[in-house]
Short mmCIF file of C-alpha atoms in Angstrom, two decimals:
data_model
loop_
_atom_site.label_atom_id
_atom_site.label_comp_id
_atom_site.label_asym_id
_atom_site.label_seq_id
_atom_site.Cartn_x
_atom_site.Cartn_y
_atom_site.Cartn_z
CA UNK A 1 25.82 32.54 64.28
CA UNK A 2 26.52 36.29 64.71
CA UNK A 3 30.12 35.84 62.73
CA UNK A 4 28.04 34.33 60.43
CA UNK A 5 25.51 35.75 59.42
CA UNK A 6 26.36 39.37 60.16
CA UNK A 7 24.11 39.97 62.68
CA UNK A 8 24.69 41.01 65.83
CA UNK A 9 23.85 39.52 69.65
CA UNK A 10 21.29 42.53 70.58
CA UNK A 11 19.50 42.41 66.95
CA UNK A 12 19.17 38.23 66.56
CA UNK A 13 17.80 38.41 70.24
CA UNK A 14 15.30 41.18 68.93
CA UNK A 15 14.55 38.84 65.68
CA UNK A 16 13.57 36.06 68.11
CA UNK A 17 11.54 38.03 70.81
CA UNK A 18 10.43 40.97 68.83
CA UNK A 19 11.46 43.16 71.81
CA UNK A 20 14.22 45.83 72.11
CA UNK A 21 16.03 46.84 75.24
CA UNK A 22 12.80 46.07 76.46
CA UNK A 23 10.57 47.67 74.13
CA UNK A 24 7.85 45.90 72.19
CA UNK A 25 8.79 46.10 68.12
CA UNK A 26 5.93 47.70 65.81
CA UNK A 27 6.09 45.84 62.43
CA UNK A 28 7.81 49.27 61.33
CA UNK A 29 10.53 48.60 63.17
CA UNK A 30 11.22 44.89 62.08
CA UNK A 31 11.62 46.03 58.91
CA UNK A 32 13.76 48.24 59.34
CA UNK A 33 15.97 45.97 61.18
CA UNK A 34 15.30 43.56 58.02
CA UNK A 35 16.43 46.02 55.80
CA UNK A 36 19.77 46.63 56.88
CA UNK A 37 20.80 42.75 56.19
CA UNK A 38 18.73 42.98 52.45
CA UNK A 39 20.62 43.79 48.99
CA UNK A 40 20.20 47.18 47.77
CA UNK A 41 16.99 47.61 45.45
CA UNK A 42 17.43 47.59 41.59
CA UNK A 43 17.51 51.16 39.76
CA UNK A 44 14.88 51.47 36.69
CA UNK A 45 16.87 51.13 33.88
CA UNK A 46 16.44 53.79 30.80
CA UNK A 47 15.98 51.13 28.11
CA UNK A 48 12.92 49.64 30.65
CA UNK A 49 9.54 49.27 28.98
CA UNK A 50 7.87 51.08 31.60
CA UNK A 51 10.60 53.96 31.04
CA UNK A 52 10.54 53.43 26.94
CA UNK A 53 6.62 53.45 27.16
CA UNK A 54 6.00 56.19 29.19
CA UNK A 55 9.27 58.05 27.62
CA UNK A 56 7.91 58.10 23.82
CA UNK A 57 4.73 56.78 23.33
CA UNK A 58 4.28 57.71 19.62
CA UNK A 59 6.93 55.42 18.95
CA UNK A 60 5.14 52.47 20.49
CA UNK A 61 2.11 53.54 18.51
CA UNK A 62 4.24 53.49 15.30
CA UNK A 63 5.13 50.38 16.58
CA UNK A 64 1.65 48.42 16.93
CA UNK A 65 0.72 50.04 14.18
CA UNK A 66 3.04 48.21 11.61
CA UNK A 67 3.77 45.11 13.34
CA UNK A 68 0.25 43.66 12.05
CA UNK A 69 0.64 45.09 8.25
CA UNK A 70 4.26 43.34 8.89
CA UNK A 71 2.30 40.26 9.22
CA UNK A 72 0.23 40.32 6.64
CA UNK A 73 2.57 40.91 4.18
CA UNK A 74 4.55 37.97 5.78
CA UNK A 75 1.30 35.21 5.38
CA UNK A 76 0.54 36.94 1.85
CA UNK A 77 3.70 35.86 0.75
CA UNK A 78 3.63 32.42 2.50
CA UNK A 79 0.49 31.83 0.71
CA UNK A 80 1.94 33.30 -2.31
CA UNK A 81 4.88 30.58 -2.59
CA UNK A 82 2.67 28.07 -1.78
CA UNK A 83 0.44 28.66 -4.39
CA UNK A 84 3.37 28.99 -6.76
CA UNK A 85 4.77 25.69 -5.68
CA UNK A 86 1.36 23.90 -5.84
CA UNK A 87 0.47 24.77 -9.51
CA UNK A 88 4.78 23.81 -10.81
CA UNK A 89 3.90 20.32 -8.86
CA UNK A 90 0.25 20.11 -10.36
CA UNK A 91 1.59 20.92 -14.27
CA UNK A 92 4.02 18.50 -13.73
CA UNK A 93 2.08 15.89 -12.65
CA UNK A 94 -0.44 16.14 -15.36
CA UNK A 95 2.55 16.53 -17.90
CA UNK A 96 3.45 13.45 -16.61
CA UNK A 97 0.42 11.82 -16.56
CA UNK A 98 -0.09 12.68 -20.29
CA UNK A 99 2.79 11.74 -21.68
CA UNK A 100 2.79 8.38 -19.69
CA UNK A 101 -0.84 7.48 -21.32
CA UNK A 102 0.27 8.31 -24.76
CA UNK A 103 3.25 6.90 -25.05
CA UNK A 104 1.28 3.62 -23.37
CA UNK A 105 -1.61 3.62 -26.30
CA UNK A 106 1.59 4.11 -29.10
CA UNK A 107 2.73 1.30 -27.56
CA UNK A 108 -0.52 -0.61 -27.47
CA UNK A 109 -0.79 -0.09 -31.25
CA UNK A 110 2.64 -0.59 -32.42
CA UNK A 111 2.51 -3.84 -29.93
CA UNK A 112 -0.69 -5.24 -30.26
CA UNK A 113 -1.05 -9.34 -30.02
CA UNK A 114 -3.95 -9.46 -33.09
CA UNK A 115 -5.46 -12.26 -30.77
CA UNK A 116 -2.64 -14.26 -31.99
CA UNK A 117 -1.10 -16.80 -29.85
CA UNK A 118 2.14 -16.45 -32.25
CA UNK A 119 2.59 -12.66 -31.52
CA UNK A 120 2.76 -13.30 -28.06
CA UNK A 121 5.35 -15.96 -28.24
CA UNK A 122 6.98 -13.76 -30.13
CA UNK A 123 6.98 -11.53 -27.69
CA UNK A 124 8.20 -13.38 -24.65
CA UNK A 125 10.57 -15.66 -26.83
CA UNK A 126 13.51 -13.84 -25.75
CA UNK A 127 12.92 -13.78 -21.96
CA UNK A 128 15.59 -15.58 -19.49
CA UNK A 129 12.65 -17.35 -17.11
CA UNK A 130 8.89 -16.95 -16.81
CA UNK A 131 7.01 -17.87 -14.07
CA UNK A 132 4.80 -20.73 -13.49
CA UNK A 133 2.36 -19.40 -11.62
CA UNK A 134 0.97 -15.81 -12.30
CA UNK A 135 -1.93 -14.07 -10.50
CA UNK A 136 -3.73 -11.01 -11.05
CA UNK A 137 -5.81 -8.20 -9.12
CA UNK A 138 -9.01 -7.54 -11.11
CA UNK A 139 -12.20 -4.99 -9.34
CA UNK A 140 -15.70 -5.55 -10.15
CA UNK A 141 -17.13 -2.17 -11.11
CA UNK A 142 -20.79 -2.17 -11.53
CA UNK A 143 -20.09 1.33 -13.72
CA UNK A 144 -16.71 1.74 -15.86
CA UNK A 145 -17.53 3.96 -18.93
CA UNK A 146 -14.13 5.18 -19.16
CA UNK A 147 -12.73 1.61 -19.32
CA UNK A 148 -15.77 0.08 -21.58
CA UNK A 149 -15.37 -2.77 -18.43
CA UNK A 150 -18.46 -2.25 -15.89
CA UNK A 151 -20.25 -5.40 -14.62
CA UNK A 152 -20.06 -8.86 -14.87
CA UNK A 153 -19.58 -8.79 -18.48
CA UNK A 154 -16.56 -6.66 -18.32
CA UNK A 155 -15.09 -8.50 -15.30
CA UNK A 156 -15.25 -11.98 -17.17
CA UNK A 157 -14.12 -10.47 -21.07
CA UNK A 158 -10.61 -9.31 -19.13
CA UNK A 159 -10.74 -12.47 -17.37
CA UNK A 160 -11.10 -14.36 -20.46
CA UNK A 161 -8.28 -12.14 -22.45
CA UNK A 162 -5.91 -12.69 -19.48
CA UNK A 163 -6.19 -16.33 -19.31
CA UNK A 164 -5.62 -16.08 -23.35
CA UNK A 165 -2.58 -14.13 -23.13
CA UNK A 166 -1.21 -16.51 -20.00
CA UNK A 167 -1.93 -19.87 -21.88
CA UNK A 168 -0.27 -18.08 -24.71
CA UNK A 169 2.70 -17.23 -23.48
CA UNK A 170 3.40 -20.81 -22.02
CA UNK A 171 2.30 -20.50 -18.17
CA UNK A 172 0.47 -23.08 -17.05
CA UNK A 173 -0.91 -21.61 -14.14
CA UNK A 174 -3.17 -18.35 -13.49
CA UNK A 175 -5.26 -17.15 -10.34
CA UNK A 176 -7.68 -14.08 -10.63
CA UNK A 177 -7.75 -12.56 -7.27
CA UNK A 178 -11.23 -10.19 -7.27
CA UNK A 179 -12.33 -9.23 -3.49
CA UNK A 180 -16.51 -9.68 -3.77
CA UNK A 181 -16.11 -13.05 -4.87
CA UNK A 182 -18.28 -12.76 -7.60
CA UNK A 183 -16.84 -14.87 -10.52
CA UNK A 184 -17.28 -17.87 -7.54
CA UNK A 185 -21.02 -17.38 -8.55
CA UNK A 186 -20.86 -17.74 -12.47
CA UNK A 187 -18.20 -20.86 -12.17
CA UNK A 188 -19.76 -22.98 -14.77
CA UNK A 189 -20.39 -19.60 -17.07
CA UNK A 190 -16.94 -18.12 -16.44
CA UNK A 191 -15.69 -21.58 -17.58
CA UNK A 192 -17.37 -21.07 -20.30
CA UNK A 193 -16.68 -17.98 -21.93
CA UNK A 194 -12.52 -18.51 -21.16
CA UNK A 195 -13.15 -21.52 -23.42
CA UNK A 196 -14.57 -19.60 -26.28
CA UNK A 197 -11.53 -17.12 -25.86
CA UNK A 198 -9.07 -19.80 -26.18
CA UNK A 199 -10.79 -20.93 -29.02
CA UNK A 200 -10.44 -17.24 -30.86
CA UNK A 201 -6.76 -17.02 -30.46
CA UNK A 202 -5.89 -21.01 -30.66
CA UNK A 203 -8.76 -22.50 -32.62
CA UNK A 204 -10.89 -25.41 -31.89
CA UNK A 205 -7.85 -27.86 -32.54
CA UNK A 206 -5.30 -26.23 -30.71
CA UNK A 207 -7.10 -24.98 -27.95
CA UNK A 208 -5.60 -25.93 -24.81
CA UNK A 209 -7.45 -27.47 -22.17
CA UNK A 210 -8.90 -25.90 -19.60
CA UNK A 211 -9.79 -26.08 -15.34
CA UNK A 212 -11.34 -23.83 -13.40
CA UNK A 213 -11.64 -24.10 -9.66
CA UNK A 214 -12.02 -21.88 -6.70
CA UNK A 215 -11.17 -22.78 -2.82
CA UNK A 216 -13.66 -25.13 -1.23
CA UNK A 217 -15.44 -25.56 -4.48
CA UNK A 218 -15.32 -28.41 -6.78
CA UNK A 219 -12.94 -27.66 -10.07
CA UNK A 220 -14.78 -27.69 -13.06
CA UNK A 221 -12.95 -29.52 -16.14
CA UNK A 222 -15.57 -31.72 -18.47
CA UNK A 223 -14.05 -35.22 -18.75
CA UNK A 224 -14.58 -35.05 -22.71
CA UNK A 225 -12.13 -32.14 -23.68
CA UNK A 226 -9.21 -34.40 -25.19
CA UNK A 227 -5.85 -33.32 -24.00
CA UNK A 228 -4.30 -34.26 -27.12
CA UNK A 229 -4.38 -33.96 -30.99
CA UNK A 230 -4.00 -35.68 -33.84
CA UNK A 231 -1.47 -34.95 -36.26
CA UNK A 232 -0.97 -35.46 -40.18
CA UNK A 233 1.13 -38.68 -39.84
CA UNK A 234 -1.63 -39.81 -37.33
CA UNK A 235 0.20 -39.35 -33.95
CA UNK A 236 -0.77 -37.09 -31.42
CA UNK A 237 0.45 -34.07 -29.69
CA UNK A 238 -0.38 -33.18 -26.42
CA UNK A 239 -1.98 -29.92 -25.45
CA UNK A 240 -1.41 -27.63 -23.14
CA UNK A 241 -3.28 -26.99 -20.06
CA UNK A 242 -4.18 -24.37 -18.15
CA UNK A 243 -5.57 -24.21 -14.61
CA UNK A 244 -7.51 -20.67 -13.48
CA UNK A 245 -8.02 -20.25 -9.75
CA UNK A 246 -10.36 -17.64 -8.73
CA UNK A 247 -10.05 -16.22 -5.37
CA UNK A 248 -11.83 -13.45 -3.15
CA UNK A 249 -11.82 -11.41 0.29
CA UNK A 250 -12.43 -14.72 2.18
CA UNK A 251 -9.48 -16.98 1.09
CA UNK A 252 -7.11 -14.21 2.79
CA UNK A 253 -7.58 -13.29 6.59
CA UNK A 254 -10.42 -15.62 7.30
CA UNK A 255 -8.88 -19.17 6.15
CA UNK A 256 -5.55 -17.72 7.94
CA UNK A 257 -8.00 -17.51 11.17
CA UNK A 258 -9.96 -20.95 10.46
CA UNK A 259 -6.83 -22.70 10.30
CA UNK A 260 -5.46 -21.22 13.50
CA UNK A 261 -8.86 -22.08 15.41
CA UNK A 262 -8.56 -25.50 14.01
CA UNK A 263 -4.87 -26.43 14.94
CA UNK A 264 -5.52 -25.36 18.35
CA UNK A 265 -8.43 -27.19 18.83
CA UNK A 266 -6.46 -30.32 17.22
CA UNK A 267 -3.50 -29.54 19.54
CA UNK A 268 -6.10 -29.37 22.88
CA UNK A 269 -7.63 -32.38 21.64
CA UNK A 270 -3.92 -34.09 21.33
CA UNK A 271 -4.09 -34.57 17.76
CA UNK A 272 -1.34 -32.64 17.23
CA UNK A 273 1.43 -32.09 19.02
CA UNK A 274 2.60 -27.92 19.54
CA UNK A 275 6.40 -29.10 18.45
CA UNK A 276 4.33 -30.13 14.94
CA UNK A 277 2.91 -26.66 14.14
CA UNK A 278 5.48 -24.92 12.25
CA UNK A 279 5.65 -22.70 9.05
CA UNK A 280 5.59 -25.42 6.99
CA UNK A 281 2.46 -26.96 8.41
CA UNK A 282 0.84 -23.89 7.48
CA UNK A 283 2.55 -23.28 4.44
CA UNK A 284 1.08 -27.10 3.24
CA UNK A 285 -2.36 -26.37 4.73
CA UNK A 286 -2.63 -23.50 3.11
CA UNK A 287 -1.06 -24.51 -0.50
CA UNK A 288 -4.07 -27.14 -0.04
CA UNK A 289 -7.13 -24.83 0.62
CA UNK A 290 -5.80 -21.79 -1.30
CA UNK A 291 -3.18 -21.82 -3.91
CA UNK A 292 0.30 -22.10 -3.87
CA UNK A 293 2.53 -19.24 -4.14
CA UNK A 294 2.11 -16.69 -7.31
CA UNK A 295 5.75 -16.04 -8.84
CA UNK A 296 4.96 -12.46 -10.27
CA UNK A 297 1.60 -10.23 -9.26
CA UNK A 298 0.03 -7.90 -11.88
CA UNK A 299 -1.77 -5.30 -10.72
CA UNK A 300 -3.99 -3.42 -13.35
CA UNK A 301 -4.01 0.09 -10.99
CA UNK A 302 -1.88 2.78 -10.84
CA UNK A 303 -0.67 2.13 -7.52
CA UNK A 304 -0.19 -0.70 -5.51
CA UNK A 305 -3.51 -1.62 -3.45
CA UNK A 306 -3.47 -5.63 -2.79
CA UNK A 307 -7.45 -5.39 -1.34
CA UNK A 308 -6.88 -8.28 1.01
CA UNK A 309 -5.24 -10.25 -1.44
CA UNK A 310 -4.20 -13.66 0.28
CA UNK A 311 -1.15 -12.09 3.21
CA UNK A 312 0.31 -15.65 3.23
CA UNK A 313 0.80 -16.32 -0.51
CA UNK A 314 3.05 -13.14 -0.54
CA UNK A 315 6.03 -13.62 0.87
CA UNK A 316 8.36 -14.24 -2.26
CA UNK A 317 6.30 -13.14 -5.09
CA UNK A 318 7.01 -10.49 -7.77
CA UNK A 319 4.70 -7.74 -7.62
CA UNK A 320 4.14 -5.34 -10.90
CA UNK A 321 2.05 -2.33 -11.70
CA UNK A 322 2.54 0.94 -14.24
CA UNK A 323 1.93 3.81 -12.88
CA UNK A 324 -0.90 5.97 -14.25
CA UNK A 325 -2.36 2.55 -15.99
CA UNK A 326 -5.77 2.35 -15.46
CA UNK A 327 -7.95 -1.08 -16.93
CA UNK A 328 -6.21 -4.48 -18.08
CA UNK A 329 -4.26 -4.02 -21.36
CA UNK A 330 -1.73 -6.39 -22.67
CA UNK A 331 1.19 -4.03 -22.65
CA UNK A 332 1.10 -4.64 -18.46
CA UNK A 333 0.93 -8.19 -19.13
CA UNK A 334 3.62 -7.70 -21.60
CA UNK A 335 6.08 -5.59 -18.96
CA UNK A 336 5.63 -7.66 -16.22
CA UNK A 337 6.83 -10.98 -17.46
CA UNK A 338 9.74 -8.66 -19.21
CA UNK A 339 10.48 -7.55 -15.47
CA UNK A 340 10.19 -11.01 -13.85
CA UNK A 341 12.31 -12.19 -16.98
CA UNK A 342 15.16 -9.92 -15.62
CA UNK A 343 14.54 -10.50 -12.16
CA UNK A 344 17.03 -11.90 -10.02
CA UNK A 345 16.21 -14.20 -6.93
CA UNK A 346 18.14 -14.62 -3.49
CA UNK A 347 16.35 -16.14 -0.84
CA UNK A 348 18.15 -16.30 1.81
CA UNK A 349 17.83 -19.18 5.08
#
C-alpha cells in the first residue's frame, strides 16, 4: 500500500494510531502530515472577481449602473416591435374584413334570386351534381339588430327562405339543425309559414308539397295538399316535394348515449347477440331516429362552430362557410352548392 499510495510505513502507521515514535499527534500535526500527500492550493487569478472587484471598483459601478438602462432600452424596443406588428396584422385584418363584406353585398345585388324559383335554377343549372340532402346551422338570437333576425320571427323567416331556395333549386331534402330546440315547439306554425313562402316564390299552383317532422315527433303533412296538378290538356303533373327535418342539442350526444344503453341492455337480456352490433346497426338505428346523412353543411358563421350538431351524421358530409359572413343570405346558399358541384368524392374501404 506504501508503493502505492506514496506513503510511507512510519506515516500510514501514524494515520492509523495517531501516535508518532510514541508520541500522541495534536490535530496540528495530522495535518500537517495530510498536507504533504494534498495538491498544491490554487493561486488567485488577476482576472478573479474578488481581484477585479476589489482592483477597480468604479468600473463595477459603471457597470451596474448601465446594465439596467441596457434593459430597458432592450423591453422598450420589444414592446416597440410588438406594437408595430400588432397594428400591420390589425389593418390588415379589417382591410380584409371590408373588402370581403362589400364585395359580398355587390354580389348580393348583382345576384339576387327576386323570390323567383327561375333565377335560382338558373343559377344552379350549370352544376355537375347537387346533393340530395342539405342541412343547415341556424342560432336563435333573442336580440339581432345588426342582422334584422332576433327571435322567433327571425329564426322561422330564414327558415322559411332556406327551404324556398332548397325546393327551388331541386333538393328534395333539407334539415335545420338549431341547438335550443325551439322550432320543435312551433311545429304546426313553422309548417305553416314555410308554406306561405313556397307559395311567394312558386304560387298556389305550383307550390310543392310540403313535410315537416322532427325526431320522436309525429311529421306533420295535411292529407289534402294534392301532390299533383292539372295541366291545359287536362293531365297532371306531379309536384315536387320537400321534406324539412328540424333538429336540436338532443338528437346529437344524447340519442348516441340512449342507443348505447339500449343495445346493451338488449345484448344482457340476449336479444341481441354482441357479434350483431356493428357500425351498421348503428348507422340504421340512427338513420331511423335522426336523419340520414347531410351531403353538404352550410354554416351561416364566419367560422366553423358545429354546436353539437349530430357527431354521427358527419362522417362524409361537405361542410361550407364564408368567412367574415355573418346572417343567412342566398349568396352562401348559392357558393356552397357551386362547391359541392365541383367536389370530388373518394371514399375509401
Amino acid at each position: 500500500m506504501a508503493a502505492a499510495t506514496g506513503i510511507t510505513k512510519k506515516e500510514e502507521v501514524a494515520f492509523r494510531h495517531g501516535t508518532l515514535n510514541g508520541k500522541q499527534l495534536s490535530a496540528k500535526d495530522r495535518e500537517a502530515l495530510f498536507r504533504a500527500h494534498l495538491p498544491p492550493e490554487p493561486q488567485p487569478s488577476s482576472h478573479s472577481p474578488t481581484s477585479s472587484s476589489s482592483s477597480s471598483p468604479s468600473a463595477s459601478k459603471r457597470a451596474r449602473n448601465q446594465a439596467p438602462k441596457t434593459g430597458r432600452i432592450r423591453s422598450l424596443l420589444h414592446f416597440l416591435i410588438y406594437q408595430t406588428i400588432s397594428l400591420l396584422f390589425s389593418v390588415f385584418f379589417r382591410f380584409r374584413r371590408s373588402w370581403r363584406l362589400f364585395w359580398y353585398k355587390i354580389r348580393a345585388v348583382m345576384r339576387h334570386h327576386h323570390h323567383s324559383p327561375e333565377w335560382i335554377v338558373n343559377d344552379v343549372k350549370n352544376l355537375e351534381q347537387l346533393p340530395k340532402h342539405v342541412s343547415v346551422v341556424l342560432d336563435y338570437h333573442e336580440d339581432d339588430q345588426d342582422q334584422g333576425t332576433a327571435g322567433l320571427e327571425g329564426l322561422v323567416n330564414d327558415v322559411c327562405e332556406i327551404a324556398a331556395w332548397t325546393a327551388s333549386a331541386g333538393i328534395p331534402f333539407l334539415s335545420v339543425y338549431e341547438p335550443t330546440g325551439v322550432l320543435k315547439n312551433y311545429h304546426t306554425q313553422t309548417y305553416a309559414a314555410i308554406q306561405q313562402t313556397l307559395e311567394n316564390y312558386f304560387g298556389s299552383r305550383r307550390r310543392p308539397t310540403l313535410t315537416v317532422k322532427a325526431p320522436h315527433m309525429t311529421s306533420y303533412s295535411p292529407p289534402g295538399t294534392p301532390s299533383s296538378e292539372p295541366t291545359e290538356n287536362g293531365s297532371t303533373t306531379s309536384r315536387p316535394h320537400l321534406t324539412v327535418l328540424l333538429l336540436s342539442e338532443l338528437d346529437g350526444r344524447d340519442t348516441i348515449v340512449d342507443l348505447t344503453v339500449t343495445l346493451a341492455q338488449m345484448a344482457q337480456k340476449g336479444d341481441v347477440r354482441v357479434e350483431q352490433i356493428d357500425a351498421n346497426l348503428i348507422d340504421a338505428e340512427l338513420n331511423d331516429h335522426v336523419s340520414t346523412e347531410p351531403d353538404l353543411l352550410i354554416l351561416f358563421s364566419p367560422t366553423v362552430v358545429l354546436r353539437g350538431y349530430p357527431p354521427w351524421q358527419l362522417r362524409l358530409t361537405e361542410i361550407f362557410h364564408l368567412p367574415d359572413n355573418k346572417g343567412v343570405n342566398y349568396q352562401v346558399f348559392l357558393q356552397a352548392l357551386k362547391r359541392f358541384g365541383k367536389a370530388q368524392f373518394r371514399v375509401g374501404k
